[in-house]
Coordinates of C-alpha atoms in Angstrom, one line a residue:
M23 CA 152.5 73.6 200.7
E24 CA 149.9 76.3 200.7
N25 CA 146.3 75.0 200.5
N26 CA 144.2 75.7 197.4
I27 CA 141.7 78.5 197.8
T28 CA 138.1 78.2 196.7
Y29 CA 135.4 80.6 195.7
A30 CA 133.3 79.5 198.6
G31 CA 136.2 80.1 200.9
T32 CA 136.3 83.8 199.8
G33 CA 132.7 84.3 200.8
V34 CA 130.9 83.5 197.5
D35 CA 129.2 80.1 198.2
Y36 CA 126.7 79.0 195.5
D37 CA 125.6 76.2 197.7
L38 CA 124.2 78.8 200.0
M39 CA 123.0 81.2 197.4
D40 CA 121.3 78.9 194.9
P41 CA 118.5 77.6 197.4
F42 CA 117.3 81.2 197.7
K43 CA 117.1 81.5 193.9
R44 CA 115.1 78.3 193.7
M45 CA 112.7 79.6 196.4
A46 CA 112.3 82.9 194.5
Q47 CA 111.4 81.0 191.3
L48 CA 108.8 79.0 193.1
A49 CA 107.2 82.2 194.5
G50 CA 107.4 83.9 191.2
R51 CA 105.4 81.1 189.5
K52 CA 102.4 82.0 191.8
T53 CA 102.3 85.5 190.2
T54 CA 102.1 84.6 186.6
A55 CA 98.3 84.9 186.4
N56 CA 98.8 88.6 186.4
L57 CA 100.0 88.4 182.8
D58 CA 96.5 87.3 181.7
E59 CA 95.2 90.9 181.7
F60 CA 97.6 91.7 178.8
G61 CA 97.0 88.6 176.8
F62 CA 100.5 87.4 177.7
S63 CA 101.7 84.1 179.3
E64 CA 104.8 82.9 181.0
V65 CA 107.1 80.5 179.2
E66 CA 107.4 78.2 182.2
W67 CA 110.6 76.4 181.2
S68 CA 112.5 79.7 181.1
R69 CA 112.5 79.9 184.9
G70 CA 116.0 78.9 185.9
E71 CA 117.4 80.0 182.5
S72 CA 119.6 83.0 182.2
C73 CA 116.6 84.9 180.6
Y74 CA 113.0 84.9 181.7
L75 CA 110.5 84.7 178.8
I76 CA 107.0 86.0 178.3
E77 CA 104.9 84.9 175.3
T78 CA 102.9 87.6 173.5
P79 CA 100.7 87.5 170.4
W80 CA 103.7 89.0 168.4
G81 CA 106.6 86.9 169.7
Y82 CA 108.6 86.6 172.9
I83 CA 109.8 89.2 175.4
G84 CA 112.9 88.4 177.4
F85 CA 113.8 90.0 180.7
V86 CA 117.1 90.0 182.7
V87 CA 118.4 91.7 185.8
E88 CA 122.1 91.3 186.4
G89 CA 124.8 92.8 188.7
L90 CA 128.4 93.7 188.1
G91 CA 129.8 92.2 191.3
T92 CA 133.0 93.7 192.7
K93 CA 135.0 94.5 189.6
N94 CA 134.8 98.2 190.3
L95 CA 136.7 97.6 193.5
V96 CA 139.6 96.3 191.4
A97 CA 139.5 99.5 189.3
D98 CA 139.5 101.7 192.4
A99 CA 142.4 99.7 194.1
F100 CA 144.5 99.5 190.9
R101 CA 144.1 103.3 190.3
E102 CA 145.2 104.0 193.8
E103 CA 148.3 101.7 193.4
L104 CA 149.3 103.5 190.2
I105 CA 149.1 106.9 191.8
Q106 CA 151.0 105.8 194.9
L107 CA 153.8 104.3 192.8
A108 CA 153.8 107.2 190.3
V109 CA 153.8 104.7 187.4
Q110 CA 152.9 106.0 184.0
I111 CA 151.4 109.1 185.7
E112 CA 151.4 111.2 182.5
T113 CA 149.2 108.8 180.6
L114 CA 147.2 107.9 183.7
T115 CA 146.0 111.5 184.5
G116 CA 142.3 111.5 185.1
R117 CA 141.8 107.8 184.1
T118 CA 139.7 105.7 186.4
F119 CA 139.1 102.5 184.3
Y120 CA 135.3 102.9 184.7
E121 CA 134.7 102.7 180.9
H122 CA 135.8 99.1 181.3
V123 CA 133.7 98.6 184.5
A124 CA 130.7 100.0 182.7
Q125 CA 131.0 97.7 179.8
C126 CA 131.3 94.7 182.1
N127 CA 128.3 95.8 184.0
A128 CA 126.1 96.0 180.9
A129 CA 127.5 92.9 179.4
M130 CA 126.3 90.8 182.3
A131 CA 122.7 91.5 181.3
F132 CA 123.2 91.6 177.5
N133 CA 125.0 88.2 177.4
D134 CA 122.3 86.6 179.5
I135 CA 119.3 87.9 177.5
I136 CA 120.6 86.6 174.2
T137 CA 120.8 83.0 175.4
L138 CA 117.2 82.3 174.4
G139 CA 117.3 84.4 171.2
T140 CA 115.7 87.6 172.6
L141 CA 117.8 90.5 171.4
P142 CA 118.0 93.5 173.7
F143 CA 116.3 96.7 172.7
I144 CA 116.3 98.7 176.0
Y145 CA 118.7 98.8 178.9
G146 CA 118.5 100.4 182.4
Q147 CA 121.4 101.0 184.7
Y148 CA 121.4 100.9 188.5
L149 CA 124.1 102.7 190.4
A150 CA 123.9 102.9 194.2
V151 CA 126.6 104.7 196.3
G152 CA 127.3 105.1 199.9
E153 CA 127.7 108.8 199.9
S154 CA 126.7 111.4 197.2
D155 CA 130.2 112.8 196.9
W156 CA 131.0 109.7 194.9
F157 CA 129.6 111.7 192.0
S158 CA 132.1 114.5 192.5
N159 CA 134.8 112.5 190.6
E160 CA 134.0 113.9 187.1
A161 CA 136.4 111.6 185.3
R162 CA 134.9 108.5 186.8
C163 CA 131.3 109.6 186.1
R164 CA 132.2 110.5 182.5
E165 CA 134.0 107.2 181.9
L166 CA 131.1 105.3 183.4
I167 CA 128.6 107.0 181.1
E168 CA 130.7 106.7 178.0
G169 CA 131.4 103.0 178.8
T170 CA 127.7 102.3 179.2
K171 CA 126.9 104.1 176.0
R172 CA 129.6 102.1 174.1
A173 CA 128.3 98.8 175.6
C174 CA 124.7 99.6 174.4
M175 CA 126.1 100.4 170.9
L176 CA 127.9 97.0 170.9
A177 CA 124.6 95.3 172.0
R178 CA 122.6 97.3 169.3
C179 CA 120.4 98.5 172.2
T180 CA 118.9 101.7 173.5
W181 CA 120.0 103.0 177.0
G182 CA 116.6 104.1 178.4
G183 CA 117.4 105.3 181.9
G184 CA 118.3 104.1 185.4
E185 CA 118.4 104.7 189.1
T186 CA 121.1 106.3 191.2
P187 CA 120.3 106.2 194.9
T188 CA 122.6 107.2 197.8
L189 CA 122.3 104.4 200.3
K190 CA 124.2 105.6 203.4
G191 CA 124.6 102.8 205.9
I192 CA 124.1 100.1 203.2
V193 CA 126.8 100.8 200.6
V194 CA 130.3 101.3 202.0
P195 CA 131.3 105.0 201.5
G196 CA 133.6 105.5 198.6
T197 CA 132.2 102.5 196.7
A198 CA 129.3 101.8 194.4
D199 CA 127.0 98.9 193.6
L200 CA 126.4 98.6 189.9
A201 CA 123.7 96.5 188.1
G202 CA 121.5 96.7 185.1
A203 CA 118.4 95.3 183.5
T204 CA 117.5 94.7 179.9
V205 CA 114.4 93.8 177.8
G206 CA 114.6 91.9 174.5
F207 CA 112.4 90.5 171.8
A208 CA 112.4 87.4 169.6
P209 CA 110.0 86.6 166.8
R210 CA 108.4 83.2 167.1
D211 CA 110.7 81.6 164.6
K212 CA 113.9 83.0 166.2
L213 CA 113.4 81.7 169.8
I214 CA 116.2 79.5 171.1
D215 CA 114.5 76.6 172.9
P216 CA 116.6 74.1 174.8
I217 CA 114.1 71.3 173.9
N218 CA 115.9 71.3 170.6
I219 CA 119.3 70.1 172.0
Q220 CA 120.1 66.7 170.5
H221 CA 122.8 64.1 170.4
G222 CA 125.5 65.1 168.0
D223 CA 125.1 68.9 168.4
L224 CA 128.4 70.8 168.1
I225 CA 129.5 73.2 170.9
I226 CA 130.8 76.4 169.5
I227 CA 132.8 78.6 172.0
A228 CA 133.5 82.3 171.7
E229 CA 136.5 83.1 173.7
S230 CA 136.6 85.6 176.6
S231 CA 138.7 88.7 177.0
G232 CA 139.8 87.5 180.4
I233 CA 138.0 87.0 183.7
H234 CA 135.1 89.1 182.6
A235 CA 133.0 90.1 185.7
N236 CA 132.9 86.7 187.5
G237 CA 135.4 85.6 190.1
L238 CA 136.6 89.0 191.1
T239 CA 136.2 88.4 194.8
L240 CA 138.6 85.5 194.5
A241 CA 140.9 87.6 192.3
R242 CA 141.0 90.4 194.9
E243 CA 141.9 88.0 197.7
I244 CA 144.9 86.9 195.6
A245 CA 145.9 90.5 195.1
G246 CA 146.0 91.0 198.8
K247 CA 148.7 88.3 199.1
L248 CA 151.0 89.7 196.5
D249 CA 153.9 92.0 197.4
K250 CA 153.2 94.3 194.5
G251 CA 149.5 93.8 194.5
Y252 CA 147.8 94.7 191.2
M253 CA 151.1 95.9 189.9
T254 CA 152.4 92.4 189.8
K255 CA 153.4 91.4 186.2
L256 CA 152.0 88.5 184.3
S257 CA 153.9 86.4 181.8
D258 CA 152.7 88.6 178.9
G259 CA 153.9 91.8 180.5
Q260 CA 150.5 93.1 181.6
T261 CA 150.0 93.9 185.2
Y262 CA 147.5 91.9 187.3
G263 CA 145.2 94.9 187.5
E264 CA 145.3 95.6 183.8
A265 CA 144.4 92.0 183.0
L266 CA 141.6 91.8 185.5
L267 CA 140.1 95.0 184.1
E268 CA 139.9 93.9 180.5
P269 CA 136.3 94.7 179.4
T270 CA 133.9 91.8 179.0
H271 CA 133.1 90.9 175.4
I272 CA 129.5 91.5 174.4
Y273 CA 128.2 88.6 172.3
V274 CA 125.0 90.1 170.9
D275 CA 126.4 90.3 167.4
L276 CA 127.3 86.6 167.4
V277 CA 123.8 85.4 168.3
A278 CA 121.9 88.1 166.3
D279 CA 124.0 87.5 163.1
C280 CA 123.7 83.7 163.3
L281 CA 119.9 83.9 163.8
R282 CA 119.5 86.3 160.9
S283 CA 121.6 84.0 158.7
G284 CA 119.2 81.1 159.5
V285 CA 121.5 79.2 161.8
D286 CA 119.5 76.7 163.9
I287 CA 120.8 77.5 167.4
H288 CA 119.6 74.8 169.7
Y289 CA 121.0 76.4 172.9
A290 CA 123.2 79.2 174.1
V291 CA 125.1 79.7 177.3
N292 CA 126.7 82.7 179.0
I293 CA 129.7 81.3 180.8
T294 CA 129.8 83.3 184.1
G295 CA 129.0 82.2 187.6
H296 CA 129.4 78.4 188.1
G297 CA 132.0 78.5 185.3
W298 CA 131.9 75.6 182.7
R299 CA 129.1 73.9 184.7
K300 CA 126.8 76.4 183.0
L301 CA 127.2 74.3 179.8
M302 CA 124.7 71.9 181.3
R303 CA 122.1 74.5 182.4
A304 CA 119.3 73.0 180.2
T305 CA 117.3 70.3 182.0
Q306 CA 117.8 67.4 179.6
P307 CA 120.3 64.6 180.7
F308 CA 123.0 65.1 178.1
A309 CA 126.7 65.0 178.4
Y310 CA 128.5 68.1 177.1
V311 CA 131.9 66.9 176.0
I312 CA 134.7 69.4 175.5
D313 CA 137.5 68.2 173.2
E314 CA 139.5 71.4 172.8
L315 CA 140.1 74.2 175.2
P316 CA 140.2 78.0 174.4
T317 CA 143.4 79.9 174.1
Q318 CA 145.2 79.8 177.5
L319 CA 145.2 83.3 178.9
P320 CA 148.0 84.4 181.3
I321 CA 145.5 85.8 183.8
F322 CA 144.2 82.3 184.5
D323 CA 147.7 80.8 184.8
F324 CA 148.4 83.6 187.3
I325 CA 145.3 83.0 189.4
Q326 CA 145.8 79.3 189.5
E327 CA 149.5 79.7 190.5
H328 CA 149.1 82.4 193.1
G329 CA 145.8 81.2 194.7
P330 CA 146.7 78.5 194.3
V331 CA 143.5 77.4 192.6
D332 CA 143.2 73.9 191.2
D333 CA 141.7 72.9 187.8
Y334 CA 138.4 71.6 189.3
E335 CA 137.7 74.8 191.2
S336 CA 138.8 77.0 188.3
Y337 CA 136.7 75.4 185.6
G338 CA 133.8 75.0 188.0
N339 CA 133.7 78.7 188.8
L340 CA 135.6 80.8 186.2
N341 CA 135.3 81.1 182.5
M342 CA 138.9 80.0 181.9
G343 CA 138.9 81.7 178.4
A344 CA 135.5 80.6 177.3
G345 CA 133.0 83.5 177.3
F346 CA 129.9 82.2 175.5
A347 CA 128.8 79.0 173.8
I348 CA 126.2 78.1 171.2
Y349 CA 125.0 74.6 170.3
V350 CA 124.2 73.9 166.7
P351 CA 123.4 70.8 164.6
E352 CA 126.4 69.6 162.6
R353 CA 124.7 70.5 159.3
D354 CA 124.9 74.2 160.2
I355 CA 128.6 74.3 161.1
D356 CA 129.6 75.9 157.7
K357 CA 126.8 78.4 158.0
V358 CA 127.9 79.4 161.5
F359 CA 131.5 80.1 160.5
D360 CA 130.5 81.8 157.2
T361 CA 128.4 84.1 159.3
I362 CA 131.1 84.7 161.9
N363 CA 133.8 85.4 159.3
Q364 CA 131.7 88.1 157.7
G365 CA 131.8 90.2 160.8
A366 CA 134.6 92.1 162.6
R367 CA 134.6 90.0 165.7
R368 CA 136.7 90.9 168.7
Y369 CA 137.1 87.3 169.8
R370 CA 138.1 83.9 168.4
T371 CA 135.3 81.4 167.9
Y372 CA 135.8 77.7 167.3
C373 CA 134.2 74.3 167.6
A374 CA 135.1 73.0 171.1
G375 CA 133.1 69.9 171.5
H376 CA 129.8 68.1 171.1
V377 CA 126.7 66.9 172.9
E378 CA 126.2 63.2 173.7
R379 CA 123.3 61.1 175.0
S380 CA 123.8 60.3 178.7
E381 CA 121.9 58.8 181.6
M382 CA 122.8 61.8 183.6
K383 CA 123.5 65.5 183.0
Q384 CA 127.2 66.3 183.0
V385 CA 130.1 68.3 181.6
V386 CA 133.2 66.5 180.6
I387 CA 136.4 68.5 179.9
K388 CA 138.6 65.9 178.3
P389 CA 141.9 67.8 178.0
K390 CA 141.8 68.4 181.8
G391 CA 140.3 65.0 182.8
L392 CA 137.5 66.9 184.6
G393 CA 133.9 66.0 185.0
Y394 CA 131.0 67.9 186.7
L395 CA 127.6 66.2 187.4
G396 CA 124.3 68.0 187.1
K397 CA 123.8 68.0 190.8
T398 CA 126.6 70.5 191.1
L399 CA 124.6 73.2 189.3
G400 CA 121.5 74.0 191.4
V401 CA 120.1 76.9 189.5
R402 CA 116.5 75.6 189.2

C-alpha cells in the first residue's frame, strides 16, 4: 500500500518555518518604541495573531502582509494541459485563470486582517517575475488586474498601488511570486479581542469554496502522479485543475456586517496554513470542540484518496471545507444568523461547535475522532 504523503514531505514544513517567525516577532518587539513619536503604541498581544495591531488616539490600525503561495503554478499548468489536449478550446481562447489567482492572492491578506475586527481600507499588490516578458501576455495581465479589482470590491477596500520587480536569478523564468499587504481600521468599540473568549462560546463556520490558497504544493505533487494530471475528473464532474482554481472566498462582509449589527464577536480565525489547528490560535487554554463538519467537497475526497493523505494530516494542514470561523456568545446566535441572512452570501454559514474550559489548549474534531494539542501550533 502506498504511504500517506504529508505537507512537510512536499517541502512545506511548519516545524522548520515557525521558529523563524517567532524569532522575527521577538526582534520586532524591540522596535516598538519608534511608534512613540506618533503618539501610537503596539498592542502587544497581537504579535502572533494573523493581524498586527497599533493603538492610536482614534482607534486601532491593523496591518497584514500575505503571500499567494504556488496557486498560480496550477493555473499555468492547467492552462497548458488544456491547450495540449485541445479541450474546450473555443471557450478557452485567451483565458489564463488569473482572475481567480488574483482573488486568492488578495483574499489571503483580507481574510487575515478582519480576524481582529480591523476592516481593510487600502491594499497593495506585490508581483515579482523572473523575466520582464512575463508581462507580454496581455490576457494574463488583464485578468490579474481585473481579479484584484474585484477582490478589493468584495473587501470594500481601495487598491492603492503595488510593486512589480523583475528578479532574474531569484524568480524562475516564466513564473511569478504574488503577495499583498493591507491596512485596516477598527473603532475602539469594534475591536475583536481574544481575551473575551469564554466557556460556552459558539463556533460559527463559514464554508470555503475549496482548497483556497493553502496546500497547493501538496496538491501539485498529487497532480504529478495522475495519468491525466489536472484534467482528471472529480466525482462532481469538475476537473482537478478547475476545482483547485476555485477563487478563495473573501469574508470581509461577514465580519463587517456582524460588527455593525452589534454582534459581540469574541474571536475570529482565517483557516489557512496549519488547517483546523488555527482554531486554537488564541493563547488561552480552551478546548475548541467541533460537533459538525462543513459540506464535504469532492476536491478534498480526491486529495485524500490520491495522495493518499490521512485525516490527521488533512485537517491539520488544509481547510477541509471550513474557510473562516467566528466565536460568539450563545446569546448572540440569533443576531448572527439574522445578519447573515440579510446579505447575499456566496458561502454557507452554520454553527459547528463550541468552546470549553480545558487544562490545555486543543482542537477536538468529534466526527473524525481527531485531536490537536496546542504544542502543534507554534505561531507565537
